[in-house]
Amino acid sequence: MSNAHRDTHASTSAAAKPSRGAVLAAVGAVGLVSVAALATAAPAQAQATGPAKSTGSQGVHLFQGPLRDLQPATSDPLDGAQARLLFVSHRGSSTFVLVVSGVGRDGVGHTYGAHLHTGACVAGNGAAAGPHYNQSTVNGVVPPVVNDQTEVWLDVTVGPGGNAVAVARVPFVPSPGDRAVVLHAEHTDDHGTAGARLACLPVRWS
Ligand SMILES: [Cu+2]
């Protein structure tokens, strides 16, 4: 587990803006299984309180649990899937690792857009998640700057085993709140659009 921790920090302390490939390579060295194990091995108090809770110390938060279905009237490969989000903040920057598991066969090979949204994760109510968390909006920039450095984009491509992992590093620390990581039907385009909201993971920190 300590290896995984080191690698996470290594990716945060590397170049100011490491390429997505470099970060994924770093995670690849740890391995998807180890990333999942890292989540599993988080401090007991984080798990004892159930999903959507965090360690609440040192800028390290872990959230995990079943995805909540935002489209209960229709079936999709994310139905019944689970997710974990590791959120580490340090000196004004944040690194996120999203692991999704248990995706149905029809989802294998597909890329789902995923983002941190400002609002809550409420089953059956995609609108409740609100817009993307956008740091330029927080800073009062009008119109907001939309990219993978002002928002937390965590698109995941599902592997043969129904698992997927994504890493994002951003030069800000999202403010506390009751928020959602929303998974969308399509990959994220240059405008930050990714189609219908299919499912979400509740995340909350203070
Ligand atoms: Cu989104």
PDB file of C-alpha atoms and ligand atoms in Angstrom:
ATOM      1  CA  MET A   1       0.000   0.000   0.000  1.00  0.00           C
ATOM      2  CA  SER A   2       2.837   2.343   0.741  1.00  0.00           C
ATOM      3  CA  ASN A   3       4.009   1.894  -2.826  1.00  0.00           C
ATOM      4  CA  ALA A   4       0.665   3.035  -4.081  1.00  0.00           C
ATOM      5  CA  HIS A   5       0.816   6.056  -1.828  1.00  0.00           C
ATOM      6  CA  ARG A   6       4.249   6.953  -3.060  1.00  0.00           C
ATOM      7  CA  ASP A   7       3.226   6.648  -6.651  1.00  0.00           C
ATOM      8  CA  THR A   8       0.252   8.887  -6.088  1.00  0.00           C
ATOM      9  CA  HIS A   9       2.481  11.516  -4.565  1.00  0.00           C
ATOM     10  CA  ALA A  10       5.069  11.024  -7.268  1.00  0.00           C
ATOM     11  CA  SER A  11       2.501  11.891  -9.871  1.00  0.00           C
ATOM     12  CA  THR A  12       1.481  15.006  -7.973  1.00  0.00           C
ATOM     13  CA  SER A  13       5.012  16.254  -7.519  1.00  0.00           C
ATOM     14  CA  ALA A  14       6.181  15.590 -11.052  1.00  0.00           C
ATOM     15  CA  ALA A  15       6.050  18.235 -13.759  1.00  0.00           C
ATOM     16  CA  ALA A  16       3.637  21.069 -13.235  1.00  0.00           C
ATOM     17  CA  LYS A  17       1.245  19.513 -15.693  1.00  0.00           C
ATOM     18  CA  PRO A  18       2.052  15.842 -16.227  1.00  0.00           C
ATOM     19  CA  SER A  19       0.597  14.343 -19.341  1.00  0.00           C
ATOM     20  CA  ARG A  20      -2.370  12.090 -18.922  1.00  0.00           C
ATOM     21  CA  GLY A  21      -0.261   9.279 -20.354  1.00  0.00           C
ATOM     22  CA  ALA A  22       2.472   9.815 -17.813  1.00  0.00           C
ATOM     23  CA  VAL A  23       0.037   9.752 -14.946  1.00  0.00           C
ATOM     24  CA  LEU A  24      -1.669   6.651 -16.281  1.00  0.00           C
ATOM     25  CA  ALA A  25       1.721   5.028 -16.725  1.00  0.00           C
ATOM     26  CA  ALA A  26       2.471   5.763 -13.092  1.00  0.00           C
ATOM     27  CA  VAL A  27      -0.799   4.230 -12.070  1.00  0.00           C
ATOM     28  CA  GLY A  28      -0.127   1.323 -14.389  1.00  0.00           C
ATOM     29  CA  ALA A  29       3.024   0.627 -12.423  1.00  0.00           C
ATOM     30  CA  VAL A  30       0.894   0.236  -9.355  1.00  0.00           C
ATOM     31  CA  GLY A  31      -1.711  -1.715 -11.240  1.00  0.00           C
ATOM     32  CA  LEU A  32      -5.424  -1.495 -11.218  1.00  0.00           C
ATOM     33  CA  VAL A  33      -5.642  -4.221  -8.610  1.00  0.00           C
ATOM     34  CA  SER A  34      -3.305  -2.295  -6.351  1.00  0.00           C
ATOM     35  CA  VAL A  35      -5.286   0.888  -6.828  1.00  0.00           C
ATOM     36  CA  ALA A  36      -8.375  -1.008  -5.784  1.00  0.00           C
ATOM     37  CA  ALA A  37      -6.422  -2.484  -2.887  1.00  0.00           C
ATOM     38  CA  LEU A  38      -5.316   0.998  -1.897  1.00  0.00           C
ATOM     39  CA  ALA A  39      -8.924   1.990  -1.628  1.00  0.00           C
ATOM     40  CA  THR A  40      -9.724  -1.145   0.325  1.00  0.00           C
ATOM     41  CA  ALA A  41      -6.822  -0.549   2.665  1.00  0.00           C
ATOM     42  CA  ALA A  42      -7.824   2.992   3.616  1.00  0.00           C
ATOM     43  CA  PRO A  43      -8.048   3.870   7.287  1.00  0.00           C
ATOM     44  CA  ALA A  44     -10.697   1.906   9.103  1.00  0.00           C
ATOM     45  CA  GLN A  45     -12.600   4.963  10.223  1.00  0.00           C
ATOM     46  CA  ALA A  46     -13.291   5.867   6.608  1.00  0.00           C
ATOM     47  CA  GLN A  47     -14.979   2.542   6.016  1.00  0.00           C
ATOM     48  CA  ALA A  48     -16.685   2.193   9.353  1.00  0.00           C
ATOM     49  CA  THR A  49     -18.858   5.164   8.558  1.00  0.00           C
ATOM     50  CA  GLY A  50     -20.003   3.734   5.253  1.00  0.00           C
ATOM     51  CA  PRO A  51     -19.881   5.121   1.737  1.00  0.00           C
ATOM     52  CA  ALA A  52     -19.444   8.747   0.856  1.00  0.00           C
ATOM     53  CA  LYS A  53     -17.395   9.535   3.919  1.00  0.00           C
ATOM     54  CA  SER A  54     -13.823  10.654   4.105  1.00  0.00           C
ATOM     55  CA  THR A  55     -10.853  10.367   6.394  1.00  0.00           C
ATOM     56  CA  GLY A  56     -11.102  14.092   7.003  1.00  0.00           C
ATOM     57  CA  SER A  57      -7.405  14.530   7.642  1.00  0.00           C
ATOM     58  CA  GLN A  58      -4.345  15.673   5.766  1.00  0.00           C
ATOM     59  CA  GLY A  59      -6.293  16.362   2.582  1.00  0.00           C
ATOM     60  CA  VAL A  60      -6.883  12.694   1.857  1.00  0.00           C
ATOM     61  CA  HIS A  61     -10.402  11.501   1.209  1.00  0.00           C
ATOM     62  CA  LEU A  62     -11.782   8.190   0.062  1.00  0.00           C
ATOM     63  CA  PHE A  63     -15.312   7.632  -1.113  1.00  0.00           C
ATOM     64  CA  GLN A  64     -16.735   4.316  -2.194  1.00  0.00           C
ATOM     65  CA  GLY A  65     -19.973   2.540  -2.732  1.00  0.00           C
ATOM     66  CA  PRO A  66     -22.499   1.459  -5.328  1.00  0.00           C
ATOM     67  CA  LEU A  67     -23.224   3.933  -8.084  1.00  0.00           C
ATOM     68  CA  ARG A  68     -26.607   5.585  -7.790  1.00  0.00           C
ATOM     69  CA  ASP A  69     -28.768   5.182 -10.870  1.00  0.00           C
ATOM     70  CA  LEU A  70     -29.778   8.471 -12.489  1.00  0.00           C
ATOM     71  CA  GLN A  71     -31.783   6.681 -15.219  1.00  0.00           C
ATOM     72  CA  PRO A  72     -33.791   4.083 -13.285  1.00  0.00           C
ATOM     73  CA  ALA A  73     -36.338   3.707 -16.088  1.00  0.00           C
ATOM     74  CA  THR A  74     -33.741   2.363 -18.506  1.00  0.00           C
ATOM     75  CA  SER A  75     -31.036  -0.231 -18.137  1.00  0.00           C
ATOM     76  CA  ASP A  76     -27.418   0.495 -18.960  1.00  0.00           C
ATOM     77  CA  PRO A  77     -24.092  -1.232 -18.226  1.00  0.00           C
ATOM     78  CA  LEU A  78     -23.473   0.973 -15.189  1.00  0.00           C
ATOM     79  CA  ASP A  79     -26.481  -0.487 -13.393  1.00  0.00           C
ATOM     80  CA  GLY A  80     -25.125  -2.348 -10.381  1.00  0.00           C
ATOM     81  CA  ALA A  81     -21.596  -1.023 -10.770  1.00  0.00           C
ATOM     82  CA  GLN A  82     -19.506   0.331  -7.905  1.00  0.00           C
ATOM     83  CA  ALA A  83     -16.979   3.124  -7.692  1.00  0.00           C
ATOM     84  CA  ARG A  84     -14.225   4.463  -5.504  1.00  0.00           C
ATOM     85  CA  LEU A  85     -12.812   7.944  -5.577  1.00  0.00           C
ATOM     86  CA  LEU A  86      -9.527   8.839  -3.929  1.00  0.00           C
ATOM     87  CA  PHE A  87      -9.083  12.593  -3.530  1.00  0.00           C
ATOM     88  CA  VAL A  88      -5.758  13.939  -2.335  1.00  0.00           C
ATOM     89  CA  SER A  89      -5.106  17.656  -1.981  1.00  0.00           C
ATOM     90  CA  HIS A  90      -1.706  19.134  -1.364  1.00  0.00           C
ATOM     91  CA  ARG A  91      -0.412  22.706  -1.577  1.00  0.00           C
ATOM     92  CA  GLY A  92      -3.325  23.982  -3.608  1.00  0.00           C
ATOM     93  CA  SER A  93      -3.492  21.130  -6.085  1.00  0.00           C
ATOM     94  CA  SER A  94      -5.628  18.005  -6.139  1.00  0.00           C
ATOM     95  CA  THR A  95      -5.234  14.526  -7.531  1.00  0.00           C
ATOM     96  CA  PHE A  96      -8.210  12.246  -8.060  1.00  0.00           C
ATOM     97  CA  VAL A  97      -8.230   8.530  -8.811  1.00  0.00           C
ATOM     98  CA  LEU A  98     -11.555   7.078  -9.896  1.00  0.00           C
ATOM     99  CA  VAL A  99     -11.993   3.311 -10.011  1.00  0.00           C
ATOM    100  CA  VAL A 100     -15.213   1.862 -11.405  1.00  0.00           C
ATOM    101  CA  SER A 101     -15.909  -1.854 -11.175  1.00  0.00           C
ATOM    102  CA  GLY A 102     -18.703  -4.235 -11.957  1.00  0.00           C
ATOM    103  CA  VAL A 103     -19.655  -2.646 -15.283  1.00  0.00           C
ATOM    104  CA  GLY A 104     -21.835  -4.847 -17.477  1.00  0.00           C
ATOM    105  CA  ARG A 105     -20.480  -6.593 -20.567  1.00  0.00           C
ATOM    106  CA  ASP A 106     -22.103  -4.155 -22.953  1.00  0.00           C
ATOM    107  CA  GLY A 107     -20.001  -1.416 -21.415  1.00  0.00           C
ATOM    108  CA  VAL A 108     -16.650  -3.053 -22.149  1.00  0.00           C
ATOM    109  CA  GLY A 109     -14.570  -0.848 -24.415  1.00  0.00           C
ATOM    110  CA  HIS A 110     -16.858   2.122 -23.931  1.00  0.00           C
ATOM    111  CA  THR A 111     -15.677   5.435 -22.538  1.00  0.00           C
ATOM    112  CA  TYR A 112     -17.956   7.127 -20.059  1.00  0.00           C
ATOM    113  CA  GLY A 113     -17.495  10.788 -19.347  1.00  0.00           C
ATOM    114  CA  ALA A 114     -17.094  11.502 -15.647  1.00  0.00           C
ATOM    115  CA  HIS A 115     -16.796  14.758 -13.752  1.00  0.00           C
ATOM    116  CA  LEU A 116     -17.029  16.285 -10.331  1.00  0.00           C
ATOM    117  CA  HIS A 117     -20.330  18.171 -10.154  1.00  0.00           C
ATOM    118  CA  THR A 118     -21.231  20.843  -7.616  1.00  0.00           C
ATOM    119  CA  GLY A 119     -24.478  19.277  -6.421  1.00  0.00           C
ATOM    120  CA  ALA A 120     -25.515  16.114  -4.652  1.00  0.00           C
ATOM    121  CA  CYS A 121     -25.804  12.588  -6.026  1.00  0.00           C
ATOM    122  CA  VAL A 122     -29.497  11.719  -5.820  1.00  0.00           C
ATOM    123  CA  ALA A 123     -30.814   8.511  -7.391  1.00  0.00           C
ATOM    124  CA  GLY A 124     -33.254   9.193 -10.200  1.00  0.00           C
ATOM    125  CA  ASN A 125     -32.481  12.921 -10.208  1.00  0.00           C
ATOM    126  CA  GLY A 126     -29.607  13.810 -12.507  1.00  0.00           C
ATOM    127  CA  ALA A 127     -30.392  17.509 -12.279  1.00  0.00           C
ATOM    128  CA  ALA A 128     -29.682  17.485  -8.554  1.00  0.00           C
ATOM    129  CA  ALA A 129     -25.990  17.109  -9.320  1.00  0.00           C
ATOM    130  CA  GLY A 130     -25.979  20.601 -10.815  1.00  0.00           C
ATOM    131  CA  PRO A 131     -23.241  21.825 -13.144  1.00  0.00           C
ATOM    132  CA  HIS A 132     -19.625  20.759 -13.240  1.00  0.00           C
ATOM    133  CA  TYR A 133     -17.482  22.039 -10.429  1.00  0.00           C
ATOM    134  CA  ASN A 134     -15.534  24.763 -12.255  1.00  0.00           C
ATOM    135  CA  GLN A 135     -12.775  26.689 -10.527  1.00  0.00           C
ATOM    136  CA  SER A 136     -12.956  29.606 -12.952  1.00  0.00           C
ATOM    137  CA  THR A 137     -16.608  30.005 -12.010  1.00  0.00           C
ATOM    138  CA  VAL A 138     -15.585  29.964  -8.365  1.00  0.00           C
ATOM    139  CA  ASN A 139     -13.088  32.716  -9.234  1.00  0.00           C
ATOM    140  CA  GLY A 140     -15.780  34.798 -10.924  1.00  0.00           C
ATOM    141  CA  VAL A 141     -14.575  34.364 -14.494  1.00  0.00           C
ATOM    142  CA  VAL A 142     -17.341  35.094 -17.016  1.00  0.00           C
ATOM    143  CA  PRO A 143     -17.807  33.178 -19.187  1.00  0.00           C
ATOM    144  CA  PRO A 144     -16.129  30.307 -17.383  1.00  0.00           C
ATOM    145  CA  VAL A 145     -13.083  28.583 -18.798  1.00  0.00           C
ATOM    146  CA  VAL A 146     -14.004  24.952 -19.439  1.00  0.00           C
ATOM    147  CA  ASN A 147     -11.206  22.390 -19.634  1.00  0.00           C
ATOM    148  CA  ASP A 148      -9.527  19.617 -17.689  1.00  0.00           C
ATOM    149  CA  GLN A 149      -7.623  22.117 -15.562  1.00  0.00           C
ATOM    150  CA  THR A 150     -10.596  24.183 -14.403  1.00  0.00           C
ATOM    151  CA  GLU A 151     -12.852  21.150 -13.898  1.00  0.00           C
ATOM    152  CA  VAL A 152     -12.286  17.610 -12.670  1.00  0.00           C
ATOM    153  CA  TRP A 153     -12.632  15.295 -15.659  1.00  0.00           C
ATOM    154  CA  LEU A 154     -12.350  11.578 -14.987  1.00  0.00           C
ATOM    155  CA  ASP A 155     -13.457   9.802 -18.164  1.00  0.00           C
ATOM    156  CA  VAL A 156     -13.167   6.043 -17.781  1.00  0.00           C
ATOM    157  CA  THR A 157     -12.761   3.393 -20.483  1.00  0.00           C
ATOM    158  CA  VAL A 158     -14.040   0.006 -19.386  1.00  0.00           C
ATOM    159  CA  GLY A 159     -11.679  -2.945 -19.665  1.00  0.00           C
ATOM    160  CA  PRO A 160     -12.575  -6.580 -20.376  1.00  0.00           C
ATOM    161  CA  GLY A 161     -13.164  -7.316 -16.706  1.00  0.00           C
ATOM    162  CA  GLY A 162     -15.695  -4.542 -16.315  1.00  0.00           C
ATOM    163  CA  ASN A 163     -13.232  -2.301 -14.487  1.00  0.00           C
ATOM    164  CA  ALA A 164     -12.009   1.180 -15.309  1.00  0.00           C
ATOM    165  CA  VAL A 165      -9.661   3.700 -13.756  1.00  0.00           C
ATOM    166  CA  ALA A 166      -8.987   7.364 -14.371  1.00  0.00           C
ATOM    167  CA  VAL A 167      -6.619   9.889 -12.844  1.00  0.00           C
ATOM    168  CA  ALA A 168      -6.946  13.650 -12.880  1.00  0.00           C
ATOM    169  CA  ARG A 169      -4.732  16.338 -11.407  1.00  0.00           C
ATOM    170  CA  VAL A 170      -5.915  19.926 -11.175  1.00  0.00           C
ATOM    171  CA  PRO A 171      -4.276  23.106  -9.862  1.00  0.00           C
ATOM    172  CA  PHE A 172      -6.992  23.824  -7.308  1.00  0.00           C
ATOM    173  CA  VAL A 173      -8.731  22.244  -4.362  1.00  0.00           C
ATOM    174  CA  PRO A 174     -12.515  22.030  -4.718  1.00  0.00           C
ATOM    175  CA  SER A 175     -14.333  23.641  -1.827  1.00  0.00           C
ATOM    176  CA  PRO A 176     -16.145  21.406   0.664  1.00  0.00           C
ATOM    177  CA  GLY A 177     -19.673  20.332  -0.060  1.00  0.00           C
ATOM    178  CA  ASP A 178     -22.118  17.548  -0.729  1.00  0.00           C
ATOM    179  CA  ARG A 179     -21.147  16.731  -4.295  1.00  0.00           C
ATOM    180  CA  ALA A 180     -21.351  14.066  -6.990  1.00  0.00           C
ATOM    181  CA  VAL A 181     -19.072  12.346  -9.449  1.00  0.00           C
ATOM    182  CA  VAL A 182     -21.405  11.905 -12.410  1.00  0.00           C
ATOM    183  CA  LEU A 183     -20.873   9.283 -15.099  1.00  0.00           C
ATOM    184  CA  HIS A 184     -22.245  10.223 -18.506  1.00  0.00           C
ATOM    185  CA  ALA A 185     -23.267   8.178 -21.535  1.00  0.00           C
ATOM    186  CA  GLU A 186     -20.477   9.472 -23.789  1.00  0.00           C
ATOM    187  CA  HIS A 187     -16.892  10.633 -23.499  1.00  0.00           C
ATOM    188  CA  THR A 188     -16.210  14.260 -22.645  1.00  0.00           C
ATOM    189  CA  ASP A 189     -15.775  16.530 -25.651  1.00  0.00           C
ATOM    190  CA  ASP A 190     -13.768  19.754 -25.844  1.00  0.00           C
ATOM    191  CA  HIS A 191     -16.712  21.719 -24.476  1.00  0.00           C
ATOM    192  CA  GLY A 192     -17.057  19.509 -21.424  1.00  0.00           C
ATOM    193  CA  THR A 193     -20.180  17.849 -22.771  1.00  0.00           C
ATOM    194  CA  ALA A 194     -20.618  14.092 -22.329  1.00  0.00           C
ATOM    195  CA  GLY A 195     -24.253  13.212 -22.921  1.00  0.00           C
ATOM    196  CA  ALA A 196     -26.885  11.881 -20.579  1.00  0.00           C
ATOM    197  CA  ARG A 197     -26.243  11.511 -16.867  1.00  0.00           C
ATOM    198  CA  LEU A 198     -26.369   7.774 -16.151  1.00  0.00           C
ATOM    199  CA  ALA A 199     -25.094   7.296 -12.624  1.00  0.00           C
ATOM    200  CA  CYS A 200     -23.233   9.008  -9.818  1.00  0.00           C
ATOM    201  CA  LEU A 201     -21.090   8.461  -6.750  1.00  0.00           C
ATOM    202  CA  PRO A 202     -21.845  10.663  -3.751  1.00  0.00           C
ATOM    203  CA  VAL A 203     -18.832  12.489  -2.356  1.00  0.00           C
ATOM    204  CA  ARG A 204     -18.794  14.866   0.570  1.00  0.00           C
ATOM    205  CA  TRP A 205     -15.993  16.478   2.509  1.00  0.00           C
ATOM    206  CA  SER A 206     -15.598  19.371   4.862  1.00  0.00           C
TER     207      SER A 206
HETATM  208 CU    CU B   1     -20.564  15.789 -15.844  1.00  0.00          CU
END
